[in-house]
Short mmCIF file of C-alpha atoms in Angstrom, two decimals:
data_model
loop_
_atom_site.label_atom_id
_atom_site.label_comp_id
_atom_site.label_asym_id
_atom_site.label_seq_id
_atom_site.Cartn_x
_atom_site.Cartn_y
_atom_site.Cartn_z
CA MET A 1 -26.21 24.88 5.77
CA HIS A 2 -25.10 22.33 3.12
CA VAL A 3 -22.21 21.10 5.29
CA ALA A 4 -24.64 20.46 8.25
CA ILE A 5 -27.10 18.51 5.97
CA ARG A 6 -24.34 16.52 4.69
CA LEU A 7 -22.77 15.96 8.18
CA LEU A 8 -26.37 14.73 9.10
CA GLN A 9 -26.69 12.53 6.10
CA ILE A 10 -23.12 10.74 6.56
CA ASN A 11 -23.66 10.10 10.35
CA LEU A 12 -27.14 8.65 9.92
CA ALA A 13 -25.93 6.21 7.28
CA LEU A 14 -22.63 5.24 8.97
CA TRP A 15 -24.08 5.17 12.39
CA GLY A 16 -26.95 3.20 11.28
CA LEU A 17 -24.61 0.59 9.67
CA VAL A 18 -22.52 0.35 12.68
CA LEU A 19 -25.65 -0.29 14.91
CA TRP A 20 -27.18 -2.85 12.31
CA TRP A 21 -23.74 -4.58 12.31
CA GLY A 22 -23.77 -4.98 16.26
CA LEU A 23 -27.31 -6.23 16.32
CA ALA A 24 -26.56 -8.67 13.44
CA ARG A 25 -23.67 -10.03 15.23
CA SER A 26 -25.41 -10.45 18.52
CA GLY A 27 -28.38 -12.30 16.68
CA VAL A 28 -30.90 -9.68 17.50
CA VAL A 29 -31.70 -8.93 13.80
CA ARG A 30 -31.44 -10.84 10.63
CA GLY A 31 -31.55 -9.58 7.20
CA ARG A 32 -31.55 -10.85 3.85
CA THR A 33 -28.50 -8.68 2.87
CA ALA A 34 -25.25 -10.10 3.92
CA PRO A 35 -22.87 -7.54 5.92
CA PRO A 36 -20.19 -7.12 3.07
CA GLN A 37 -23.35 -6.22 0.64
CA ARG A 38 -24.94 -3.96 3.05
CA PHE A 39 -21.61 -2.04 3.84
CA ALA A 40 -21.09 -1.56 0.10
CA ALA A 41 -24.50 -0.46 -0.58
CA THR A 42 -24.19 2.36 2.18
CA LEU A 43 -20.92 3.56 0.84
CA GLU A 44 -22.36 3.60 -2.57
CA ARG A 45 -25.66 5.69 -1.33
CA LEU A 46 -23.22 8.43 0.23
CA GLY A 47 -21.55 9.00 -3.18
CA THR A 48 -18.11 9.86 -4.71
CA THR A 49 -15.98 9.98 -1.59
CA PHE A 50 -17.37 6.99 -0.04
CA VAL A 51 -17.38 5.05 -3.19
CA LYS A 52 -13.68 5.73 -3.82
CA LEU A 53 -13.20 4.96 0.09
CA GLY A 54 -14.65 1.59 -0.61
CA GLN A 55 -12.64 0.87 -3.63
CA GLY A 56 -9.53 1.89 -1.84
CA LEU A 57 -10.34 -0.47 1.12
CA SER A 58 -10.77 -3.23 -1.49
CA LEU A 59 -6.88 -2.98 -1.81
CA HIS A 60 -6.37 -3.91 1.48
CA ARG A 61 -6.75 -7.60 1.28
CA GLU A 62 -4.27 -8.16 4.07
CA PHE A 63 -6.89 -7.60 6.82
CA LEU A 64 -10.43 -7.57 4.99
CA PRO A 65 -12.12 -10.97 4.30
CA ASP A 66 -12.44 -12.01 0.66
CA ASP A 67 -16.35 -11.63 0.58
CA TYR A 68 -15.66 -7.81 1.71
CA VAL A 69 -13.01 -7.27 -0.86
CA THR A 70 -15.44 -8.68 -3.57
CA ALA A 71 -18.39 -6.64 -2.43
CA LEU A 72 -16.31 -3.42 -2.53
CA GLN A 73 -14.62 -4.14 -5.96
CA LYS A 74 -18.07 -4.00 -7.38
CA LEU A 75 -18.66 -0.56 -6.31
CA HIS A 76 -19.58 1.78 -9.16
CA ASP A 77 -20.51 5.58 -9.53
CA ARG A 78 -24.15 5.42 -10.70
CA VAL A 79 -24.88 9.02 -11.12
CA GLN A 80 -26.62 11.11 -13.78
CA PRO A 81 -24.44 13.28 -16.21
CA PHE A 82 -24.45 17.04 -15.62
CA PRO A 83 -25.90 19.40 -18.03
CA PHE A 84 -23.89 20.28 -21.19
CA GLU A 85 -23.83 23.81 -20.36
CA GLN A 86 -21.85 23.14 -17.37
CA ALA A 87 -19.39 21.07 -19.35
CA ARG A 88 -19.10 23.58 -22.13
CA ALA A 89 -18.45 26.29 -19.45
CA GLU A 90 -15.69 23.96 -17.78
CA VAL A 91 -13.97 23.49 -21.28
CA GLU A 92 -14.21 27.04 -22.37
CA ALA A 93 -12.85 28.31 -18.85
CA SER A 94 -9.92 25.61 -18.97
CA PHE A 95 -8.72 26.47 -22.54
CA GLY A 96 -9.68 30.21 -22.72
CA SER A 97 -11.58 29.76 -26.20
CA PRO A 98 -15.19 29.08 -27.33
CA LEU A 99 -16.12 25.46 -27.93
CA LYS A 100 -16.53 25.92 -31.64
CA GLU A 101 -12.96 27.47 -32.03
CA LEU A 102 -11.51 24.28 -30.05
CA PHE A 103 -13.58 21.47 -31.76
CA ALA A 104 -15.29 20.88 -35.19
CA GLN A 105 -17.79 18.87 -33.41
CA PHE A 106 -18.66 18.20 -29.89
CA GLN A 107 -21.55 15.78 -28.77
CA PRO A 108 -23.60 17.26 -26.23
CA GLN A 109 -24.64 13.87 -24.95
CA ALA A 110 -22.07 12.02 -22.57
CA LEU A 111 -20.60 8.82 -23.49
CA ALA A 112 -20.30 8.01 -19.92
CA ALA A 113 -20.87 9.69 -16.49
CA GLY A 114 -19.04 8.96 -13.13
CA SER A 115 -19.16 10.91 -9.93
CA ILE A 116 -15.81 12.58 -10.59
CA ALA A 117 -16.26 13.17 -14.26
CA GLN A 118 -17.98 12.46 -17.55
CA VAL A 119 -16.78 11.82 -21.13
CA HIS A 120 -17.93 13.51 -24.28
CA ARG A 121 -17.06 12.50 -28.00
CA ALA A 122 -15.60 15.39 -30.09
CA THR A 123 -13.78 16.06 -33.34
CA THR A 124 -10.83 18.47 -33.46
CA ARG A 125 -10.21 21.08 -36.17
CA ASP A 126 -8.07 18.74 -38.06
CA GLY A 127 -10.52 15.74 -38.16
CA ARG A 128 -9.14 13.63 -35.34
CA VAL A 129 -11.80 11.87 -33.01
CA VAL A 130 -11.13 12.50 -29.43
CA ILE A 131 -12.72 12.06 -25.98
CA VAL A 132 -13.04 14.97 -23.85
CA LYS A 133 -13.06 14.20 -20.15
CA VAL A 134 -14.73 17.01 -17.87
CA ARG A 135 -14.49 17.05 -14.22
CA ARG A 136 -17.74 17.24 -12.34
CA PRO A 137 -18.17 21.03 -11.17
CA GLY A 138 -17.96 21.42 -7.26
CA ILE A 139 -16.21 17.97 -6.82
CA ARG A 140 -13.19 19.06 -5.18
CA ARG A 141 -15.19 21.11 -2.50
CA GLN A 142 -17.47 18.01 -1.84
CA VAL A 143 -14.50 15.78 -1.38
CA GLU A 144 -12.86 17.98 1.12
CA GLU A 145 -16.09 18.19 3.29
CA ASP A 146 -16.55 14.48 3.14
CA ILE A 147 -13.07 13.81 4.18
CA ARG A 148 -13.31 16.27 7.31
CA ILE A 149 -16.61 14.36 8.22
CA LEU A 150 -15.10 11.04 7.68
CA ARG A 151 -12.04 11.82 10.01
CA TRP A 152 -14.56 13.15 12.72
CA PHE A 153 -16.55 9.88 12.38
CA VAL A 154 -13.48 7.52 12.48
CA ARG A 155 -12.20 9.30 15.60
CA SER A 156 -15.71 8.88 17.14
CA VAL A 157 -15.63 5.06 16.36
CA LEU A 158 -12.26 4.76 17.94
CA TRP A 159 -13.35 6.28 21.08
CA LEU A 160 -16.18 3.61 21.33
CA LEU A 161 -14.28 0.71 19.76
CA PRO A 162 -10.41 1.28 20.55
CA GLY A 163 -9.83 -2.27 19.40
CA LEU A 164 -9.88 -1.03 15.79
CA ARG A 165 -6.80 1.21 16.28
CA ALA A 166 -4.89 -1.86 15.28
CA ILE A 167 -5.93 -1.44 11.50
CA LYS A 168 -5.02 2.26 11.72
CA PRO A 169 -8.05 3.61 10.26
CA LEU A 170 -7.27 7.25 10.24
CA GLU A 171 -4.23 6.21 8.08
CA LEU A 172 -6.47 4.68 5.85
CA VAL A 173 -8.51 8.01 5.45
CA ASP A 174 -5.30 9.88 4.88
CA GLU A 175 -4.15 7.34 2.07
CA LEU A 176 -7.94 7.99 0.61
CA ALA A 177 -7.62 11.48 0.62
CA ARG A 178 -4.07 11.63 -1.07
CA ASN A 179 -5.36 9.32 -3.85
CA LEU A 180 -8.63 11.02 -4.15
CA HIS A 181 -6.76 14.62 -4.70
CA LYS A 182 -4.64 13.00 -7.23
CA GLU A 183 -7.59 11.40 -9.26
CA ILE A 184 -9.65 14.71 -9.42
CA ASN A 185 -6.57 16.41 -10.70
CA PHE A 186 -6.31 15.57 -14.37
CA ARG A 187 -2.96 17.21 -15.02
CA GLN A 188 -1.64 14.00 -12.91
CA GLU A 189 -3.71 11.62 -15.35
CA ALA A 190 -2.53 13.54 -18.33
CA HIS A 191 1.35 13.16 -17.29
CA ASN A 192 0.50 9.28 -16.88
CA ILE A 193 -0.97 8.97 -20.00
CA ALA A 194 1.87 10.60 -21.73
CA ARG A 195 4.46 8.61 -19.81
CA PHE A 196 2.80 5.33 -20.98
CA ALA A 197 2.33 6.42 -24.36
CA GLU A 198 6.02 7.26 -24.87
CA MET A 199 6.74 3.90 -22.86
CA PHE A 200 4.72 1.73 -25.47
CA HIS A 201 5.50 3.98 -28.56
CA GLY A 202 5.94 1.78 -31.52
CA SER A 203 5.00 -1.57 -29.88
CA PRO A 204 3.57 -4.16 -31.90
CA THR A 205 1.43 -5.50 -29.03
CA VAL A 206 0.36 -2.66 -26.91
CA TYR A 207 -1.15 0.90 -27.72
CA VAL A 208 -1.73 3.76 -25.49
CA PRO A 209 -3.91 6.61 -26.67
CA GLY A 210 -2.07 9.70 -25.99
CA VAL A 211 -3.15 13.47 -24.93
CA VAL A 212 -3.98 15.56 -27.81
CA ASP A 213 -1.81 18.53 -28.34
CA ASP A 214 -1.39 18.94 -24.78
CA LEU A 215 -5.03 19.81 -24.32
CA TYR A 216 -5.16 19.34 -20.56
CA THR A 217 -5.90 21.28 -17.37
CA GLU A 218 -6.74 20.44 -13.67
CA TRP A 219 -10.45 20.19 -14.82
CA VAL A 220 -10.29 18.77 -18.55
CA ILE A 221 -8.29 16.37 -20.43
CA VAL A 222 -8.41 15.79 -24.24
CA GLN A 223 -7.26 12.11 -25.40
CA GLU A 224 -7.21 10.35 -28.58
CA MET A 225 -10.45 8.03 -29.15
CA SER A 226 -9.38 4.28 -29.79
CA PRO A 227 -11.71 1.89 -31.49
CA GLY A 228 -11.91 -1.49 -30.15
CA ARG A 229 -13.69 -4.01 -27.92
CA ARG A 230 -13.27 -5.12 -24.34
CA ILE A 231 -10.60 -7.82 -24.15
CA ASP A 232 -13.08 -10.30 -22.53
CA ASP A 233 -15.35 -10.10 -25.60
CA PRO A 234 -15.86 -13.90 -26.69
CA ALA A 235 -14.84 -12.96 -30.02
CA PHE A 236 -11.31 -12.73 -28.96
CA LEU A 237 -11.15 -16.32 -27.26
CA PRO A 238 -9.28 -18.03 -30.43
CA GLN A 239 -6.47 -15.27 -29.79
CA GLY A 240 -6.52 -15.77 -26.05
CA PRO A 241 -2.98 -17.44 -25.73
CA ARG A 242 -1.55 -14.69 -27.83
CA LEU A 243 -3.34 -11.99 -25.93
CA ALA A 244 -2.41 -13.60 -22.55
CA ALA A 245 1.33 -13.72 -23.39
CA ASN A 246 1.23 -10.07 -24.62
CA LEU A 247 -0.27 -8.87 -21.30
CA VAL A 248 2.31 -10.75 -19.33
CA ASP A 249 5.10 -9.25 -21.33
CA ALA A 250 3.51 -5.75 -20.83
CA TYR A 251 3.24 -6.13 -17.30
CA LEU A 252 6.71 -7.50 -16.82
CA HIS A 253 8.21 -4.50 -18.89
CA GLN A 254 6.22 -2.17 -16.56
CA PHE A 255 7.19 -3.94 -13.34
CA PHE A 256 11.01 -4.65 -13.62
CA VAL A 257 12.20 -2.23 -16.59
CA GLU A 258 9.97 1.10 -16.33
CA GLY A 259 9.23 0.77 -12.48
CA VAL A 260 5.60 2.29 -13.17
CA PHE A 261 2.59 0.15 -13.86
CA HIS A 262 -1.06 0.47 -14.81
CA GLY A 263 -2.86 -0.44 -11.67
CA ASP A 264 -6.43 -1.20 -12.62
CA PRO A 265 -6.21 -3.80 -15.65
CA HIS A 266 -9.77 -5.21 -15.22
CA PRO A 267 -11.43 -5.90 -18.63
CA GLY A 268 -13.38 -2.76 -18.72
CA ASN A 269 -10.00 -0.97 -19.03
CA LEU A 270 -8.35 -3.10 -21.64
CA PHE A 271 -9.49 -3.05 -25.26
CA VAL A 272 -8.14 -4.94 -28.33
CA LEU A 273 -7.83 -3.21 -31.46
CA ASP A 274 -8.35 -4.47 -35.03
CA ASP A 275 -4.83 -5.03 -35.53
CA GLY A 276 -4.67 -7.26 -32.31
CA ARG A 277 -2.67 -4.64 -30.13
CA ILE A 278 -3.98 -4.52 -26.29
CA CYS A 279 -5.15 -0.88 -25.85
CA PHE A 280 -4.78 0.48 -22.08
CA HIS A 281 -7.49 3.01 -20.67
CA ASP A 282 -7.93 4.84 -17.47
CA PHE A 283 -4.54 5.97 -15.93
CA GLY A 284 -6.18 7.30 -12.78
CA LEU A 285 -4.41 4.43 -10.60
CA VAL A 286 -0.83 3.93 -11.26
CA GLY A 287 1.65 2.41 -9.19
CA PHE A 288 5.49 3.08 -8.73
CA LEU A 289 8.31 0.61 -7.83
CA ASP A 290 11.84 1.99 -6.89
CA ARG A 291 14.86 -0.20 -7.97
CA ARG A 292 15.10 -1.84 -4.37
CA THR A 293 11.61 -2.94 -4.47
CA ARG A 294 12.01 -4.17 -8.17
CA MET A 295 15.04 -6.31 -6.97
CA GLY A 296 12.93 -7.47 -4.00
CA LEU A 297 10.37 -8.71 -6.23
CA ILE A 298 12.30 -10.47 -8.20
CA ALA A 299 13.93 -12.28 -5.46
CA PHE A 300 10.32 -13.13 -4.16
CA MET A 301 9.22 -14.60 -7.44
CA MET A 302 12.56 -16.53 -7.75
CA ALA A 303 12.24 -17.97 -4.28
CA PHE A 304 8.55 -18.69 -4.94
CA VAL A 305 9.33 -20.77 -8.05
CA GLN A 306 12.34 -22.47 -6.28
CA GLN A 307 10.16 -23.25 -3.37
CA ASP A 308 12.80 -22.08 -0.88
CA GLY A 309 10.89 -21.05 2.44
CA ASP A 310 14.02 -19.46 4.03
CA TRP A 311 14.48 -17.54 0.74
CA LEU A 312 10.79 -16.68 0.71
CA VAL A 313 10.97 -15.06 4.39
CA ASP A 314 14.05 -12.75 3.52
CA ALA A 315 12.60 -11.71 0.21
CA TYR A 316 9.29 -10.76 1.79
CA LEU A 317 11.00 -8.74 4.63
CA ASP A 318 13.46 -7.04 2.24
CA LEU A 319 10.28 -5.39 0.75
CA GLY A 320 9.61 -3.45 3.84
CA VAL A 321 6.32 -4.86 5.02
CA LEU A 322 7.06 -5.76 8.70
CA ALA A 323 5.05 -3.86 10.89
CA GLY A 324 5.63 -5.45 14.37
CA ALA A 325 7.47 -7.73 16.23
CA LEU A 326 8.30 -11.05 14.24
CA ASP A 327 8.51 -14.65 15.43
CA ARG A 328 10.73 -15.84 12.68
CA GLU A 329 10.22 -19.48 13.36
CA GLU A 330 6.60 -19.05 13.07
CA PHE A 331 6.74 -17.04 10.02
CA ARG A 332 9.06 -19.78 8.42
CA ALA A 333 6.68 -22.31 9.40
CA GLY A 334 3.90 -20.59 7.52
CA MET A 335 6.08 -20.09 4.53
CA GLU A 336 6.96 -23.82 4.59
CA GLU A 337 3.20 -24.71 4.70
CA LEU A 338 2.90 -22.35 1.81
CA VAL A 339 5.36 -23.96 -0.30
CA GLN A 340 4.07 -27.47 0.52
CA ASP A 341 0.57 -26.51 -0.54
CA TYR A 342 1.80 -25.08 -3.94
CA ALA A 343 4.23 -27.95 -4.51
CA ARG A 344 0.86 -30.22 -4.54
CA LYS A 345 -0.79 -27.82 -7.20
CA PRO A 346 -0.42 -27.78 -10.93
CA LEU A 347 1.67 -25.09 -12.37
CA ASN A 348 -1.58 -23.71 -14.04
CA ASP A 349 -2.90 -23.14 -10.65
CA TRP A 350 -0.06 -21.42 -9.24
CA SER A 351 -0.63 -17.64 -8.36
CA PHE A 352 2.07 -15.03 -7.35
CA ALA A 353 -0.70 -12.74 -6.13
CA ASP A 354 -2.42 -15.33 -3.86
CA ALA A 355 0.98 -16.62 -2.11
CA PHE A 356 1.68 -12.87 -1.62
CA LEU A 357 -1.63 -12.16 0.21
CA ARG A 358 -1.41 -15.57 2.12
CA ILE A 359 1.82 -14.25 3.51
CA ALA A 360 0.29 -10.88 4.41
CA ARG A 361 -2.32 -12.65 6.15
CA MET A 362 -0.11 -14.73 8.32
CA GLY A 363 -0.76 -13.76 11.94
CA HIS A 364 -3.97 -12.10 10.96
CA GLY A 365 -2.28 -9.21 9.54
CA ARG A 366 -0.52 -8.25 12.84
CA ASN A 367 2.95 -8.51 11.42
CA ALA A 368 2.77 -6.99 7.97
CA ARG A 369 1.45 -3.94 6.82
CA LEU A 370 1.74 -3.43 3.17
CA PRO A 371 2.72 -0.22 1.76
CA HIS A 372 0.43 1.56 -0.98
CA HIS A 373 2.75 0.78 -3.80
CA LEU A 374 2.60 -2.77 -3.01
CA LEU A 375 -1.25 -2.71 -2.41
CA VAL A 376 -1.66 -1.27 -6.05
CA LEU A 377 0.82 -3.86 -7.21
CA LEU A 378 -1.09 -6.76 -5.52
CA ARG A 379 -4.35 -5.28 -7.18
CA ALA A 380 -2.73 -5.30 -10.57
CA VAL A 381 -1.37 -8.64 -10.36
CA PHE A 382 -4.75 -10.24 -9.23
CA LEU A 383 -6.47 -8.45 -12.00
CA MET A 384 -3.76 -9.47 -14.74
CA GLU A 385 -3.75 -13.12 -13.51
CA SER A 386 -7.77 -13.25 -13.79
CA THR A 387 -7.70 -11.69 -17.10
CA VAL A 388 -5.02 -14.04 -18.40
CA ARG A 389 -6.94 -17.06 -17.06
CA ARG A 390 -10.01 -15.90 -18.85
CA LEU A 391 -8.30 -15.42 -21.99
CA ALA A 392 -6.29 -18.90 -21.79
CA PRO A 393 -7.30 -21.30 -19.23
CA ARG A 394 -4.29 -23.39 -19.87
CA PHE A 395 -1.80 -20.56 -19.79
CA ASN A 396 1.22 -21.41 -17.60
CA LEU A 397 1.34 -18.11 -15.80
CA VAL A 398 4.40 -19.18 -13.74
CA GLU A 399 6.38 -20.31 -16.74
CA GLY A 400 5.31 -17.12 -18.57
CA LEU A 401 6.54 -14.77 -15.75
CA PHE A 402 9.69 -16.83 -14.92
CA ASN A 403 10.95 -17.05 -18.31
CA LYS A 404 10.30 -13.50 -19.29
CA ALA A 405 11.25 -11.46 -16.25
CA GLY A 406 14.37 -10.39 -17.68
CA ALA A 407 18.10 -11.01 -17.19
CA LEU A 408 17.84 -11.24 -13.58
CA LEU A 409 15.42 -14.00 -13.61
CA GLU A 410 17.35 -15.87 -16.25
CA THR A 411 20.41 -16.09 -13.68
CA ALA A 412 18.32 -18.34 -11.58
CA GLY A 413 18.21 -21.22 -14.20
CA GLY A 414 15.30 -23.59 -13.97
CA ALA A 415 13.09 -24.43 -11.22
CA GLY A 416 14.65 -26.73 -8.65
CA ASP A 417 18.19 -25.48 -9.14
CA PRO A 418 19.80 -25.46 -5.72
CA GLY A 419 22.15 -22.76 -6.69
CA ALA A 420 19.48 -20.20 -7.63
CA ARG A 421 19.57 -18.14 -4.69
CA PHE A 422 23.56 -18.03 -4.81
CA LYS A 423 23.28 -17.01 -8.36
CA TYR A 424 20.63 -14.34 -7.71
CA GLU A 425 22.66 -13.02 -4.45
CA SER A 426 25.89 -12.89 -6.38
CA PHE A 427 24.48 -11.04 -9.40
CA VAL A 428 22.73 -8.21 -7.29
CA SER A 429 25.91 -7.88 -5.09
CA LEU A 430 27.86 -7.46 -8.00
CA ARG A 431 25.48 -5.04 -9.80
CA GLN A 432 25.31 -2.94 -6.57
CA LEU A 433 29.10 -2.87 -6.07
CA PRO A 434 30.04 0.03 -8.16
CA SER A 435 27.46 2.29 -6.70
CA ASP A 436 28.24 1.22 -3.16
CA LEU A 437 31.78 1.92 -3.79
CA SER A 438 31.17 5.33 -5.21
CA ARG A 439 29.18 6.27 -2.11
CA ALA A 440 31.95 5.12 -0.04
CA LEU A 441 34.52 7.20 -1.81
CA HIS A 442 32.45 10.42 -1.83
CA ARG A 443 32.20 10.01 2.01
CA MET A 444 35.84 9.48 2.15
CA ARG A 445 36.54 12.61 0.01
CA GLY A 446 34.02 14.78 2.03
CA ASP A 447 34.25 13.71 5.70
CA GLY A 448 37.39 11.38 5.96
CA ILE A 449 37.49 7.84 6.72
CA GLU A 450 35.14 6.49 9.46
CA LEU A 451 35.29 3.06 10.94
CA SER A 452 32.35 1.69 12.50
CA VAL A 453 32.71 -1.32 14.86
CA SER A 454 29.71 -3.30 16.13
CA HIS A 455 29.71 -6.67 18.19
CA ARG A 456 27.13 -9.60 18.39
CA GLY A 457 26.78 -12.01 21.38
CA LEU A 458 28.27 -9.65 23.98
CA GLU A 459 24.99 -8.40 25.46
CA ARG A 460 25.27 -10.34 28.56
CA LEU A 461 28.69 -9.11 29.21
CA GLN A 462 27.55 -5.63 28.73
CA GLU A 463 24.70 -6.08 31.05
CA GLU A 464 27.10 -7.50 33.67
CA ILE A 465 29.46 -4.65 33.37
CA ASP A 466 26.37 -2.15 33.81
CA ARG A 467 25.35 -4.18 36.75
CA THR A 468 28.78 -3.96 38.64
CA GLY A 469 28.81 -0.21 37.87
CA ARG A 470 25.61 0.29 39.49
CA ARG A 471 26.77 -1.79 42.47
CA LEU A 472 30.00 0.04 43.02
CA SER A 473 28.12 3.36 42.81
CA LEU A 474 25.55 2.13 45.54
CA ALA A 475 28.74 0.98 47.55
CA LEU A 476 30.37 4.28 47.38
CA VAL A 477 27.30 6.15 48.61
CA THR A 478 26.80 3.78 51.31
CA LEU A 479 30.58 4.19 52.62
CA GLY A 480 29.96 8.02 52.33
CA LEU A 481 26.85 7.82 54.64
CA TYR A 482 28.73 5.68 57.21
CA VAL A 483 31.66 8.21 57.15
CA ALA A 484 29.32 11.36 57.52
CA SER A 485 27.10 9.91 60.07
CA SER A 486 30.22 9.21 62.28
CA LEU A 487 31.46 12.75 61.93
CA LEU A 488 28.00 13.90 62.88
CA MET A 489 28.07 11.62 65.93
CA GLN A 490 31.47 12.64 67.10
CA HIS A 491 30.72 16.14 66.73
CA SER A 492 27.40 16.20 67.99
CA ILE A 493 26.15 18.25 64.87
CA GLY A 494 22.52 19.14 64.24
CA PRO A 495 19.37 18.47 66.33
CA ARG A 496 19.43 16.13 69.20
CA TRP A 497 17.48 13.39 70.62
CA GLY A 498 18.63 13.40 74.33
CA GLU A 499 22.29 13.05 73.92
CA ILE A 500 22.02 11.45 70.43
CA PRO A 501 22.26 13.53 67.19
CA VAL A 502 19.16 12.78 64.97
CA LEU A 503 20.96 13.35 61.76
CA ALA A 504 23.69 10.91 62.49
CA ILE A 505 20.91 8.16 63.48
CA LEU A 506 19.05 9.02 60.34
CA GLY A 507 22.50 8.28 58.22
CA TYR A 508 23.15 5.27 59.93
CA VAL A 509 19.79 3.78 59.29
CA LEU A 510 19.79 4.73 55.49
CA ALA A 511 23.31 3.43 55.26
CA LEU A 512 22.20 0.09 56.85
CA TRP A 513 19.36 -0.08 54.49
CA LEU A 514 21.43 0.37 51.50
CA SER A 515 24.04 -2.29 52.81
CA TRP A 516 21.31 -4.57 52.99
CA ARG A 517 20.04 -3.98 49.50
CA LEU A 518 23.46 -4.58 48.28
CA GLY A 519 24.20 -7.69 49.99
CA ARG A 520 20.84 -9.16 48.99
CA GLU A 521 21.77 -8.34 45.25
CA ILE A 522 25.14 -9.89 45.43
CA GLY A 523 24.01 -12.88 47.09
CA ARG A 524 21.42 -13.35 44.42
CA ARG A 525 23.73 -13.31 41.67
#
């Protein structure tokens, strides 16, 4: 019964939105609410799964207009906290002990509540102040039901509007489902927290509050409570340049050294402690970059700083974003236009995230489809750049990124260096040479030596050889028909039409028709 009610609720809301959107586009109705805000409000009314859907869609800047991205990024989980008794039951069931044995104090009132979990303040038996994050009861079942209903709805829409297949909406739903299941499993978040706490252990500029004594399960996680204020607090403006530089350094370390990064650095997740360190919160969204992607990003940054259109094309394609046929000249022309636009801007206004997004939108997103890890990266860089500019409007982000991205970037020299790409490619090739030779030796030891020969520019010759082979085959078949028909005629084999063998006549007709086809093709060539 519950599933039927939920099915009706979701379909009424979403089909109502589709109908309103169609009438609004045709001019039949006019409302005070703009389509992006109405879309976001509808998702918010439908609850957790659809709020997360909207937040996930906001990552896809490559095909969503900016006003939709802005509206979806403002989605929040406005829900009432669930009763303390339910929270107590979840904590005690998770750790197998009564609440009073686990904590010296546990505040019944929630500090914050969302659609997935709520947070309580507590004190451990040894006096440490902690926060206890408790998953909302029944949330897993609700998410799974909503995802099934959403898939059914998307298939219905695609049947009516097949043109939407270009953006692959079912793949977006699958992506949402994967990310939601990760987010509602607190074991994954606990592992993320532990990894980042170790990454920045002892750092003079960054602090990550760790998980307390491995107190975490799929439903509950206990974390150190860190005092501090949001990074956008006006009191921190005098420290803005220092905080901006430290934030950029922290993200460069995550991007290019660790290959794992905090994916949601909005001001609500960044706090400043009394000692000036930046404190990261909420590790539900974490991005991962393999070594090849990190090298591709370094190349993209260098090409962007050097304003090299050809290199930008190669570096961008090396990231694996190509989704269809590419007109390289058209793509290169777009890159040159991008380069010229940025050449006229002061360095303070340069944005790697904006440049990356403009490239993804070339051809209205037909040629590029950003993998999820690059979508998370793009979001992180957009938010990081926004926070940096809020802290220090005059901060030269390009110089900060370029000068601090590590040894690989330093091989490029200064901006405008004509040999930057040669230095980079040489460095990368030499760095990869030992591993490439090791793989080659391993293959030789196991399978012996294999030689692979490829050719270029011989396609027309190959086509002509194939065509000649087909003609010879046709000619032999034709000759065989002539010989067979003559034998049938000579010996009067088979049914007869008067004195003439029918099979012989049919053989001659077919042979003549094939001869005509062969002669016409040879004449045409």
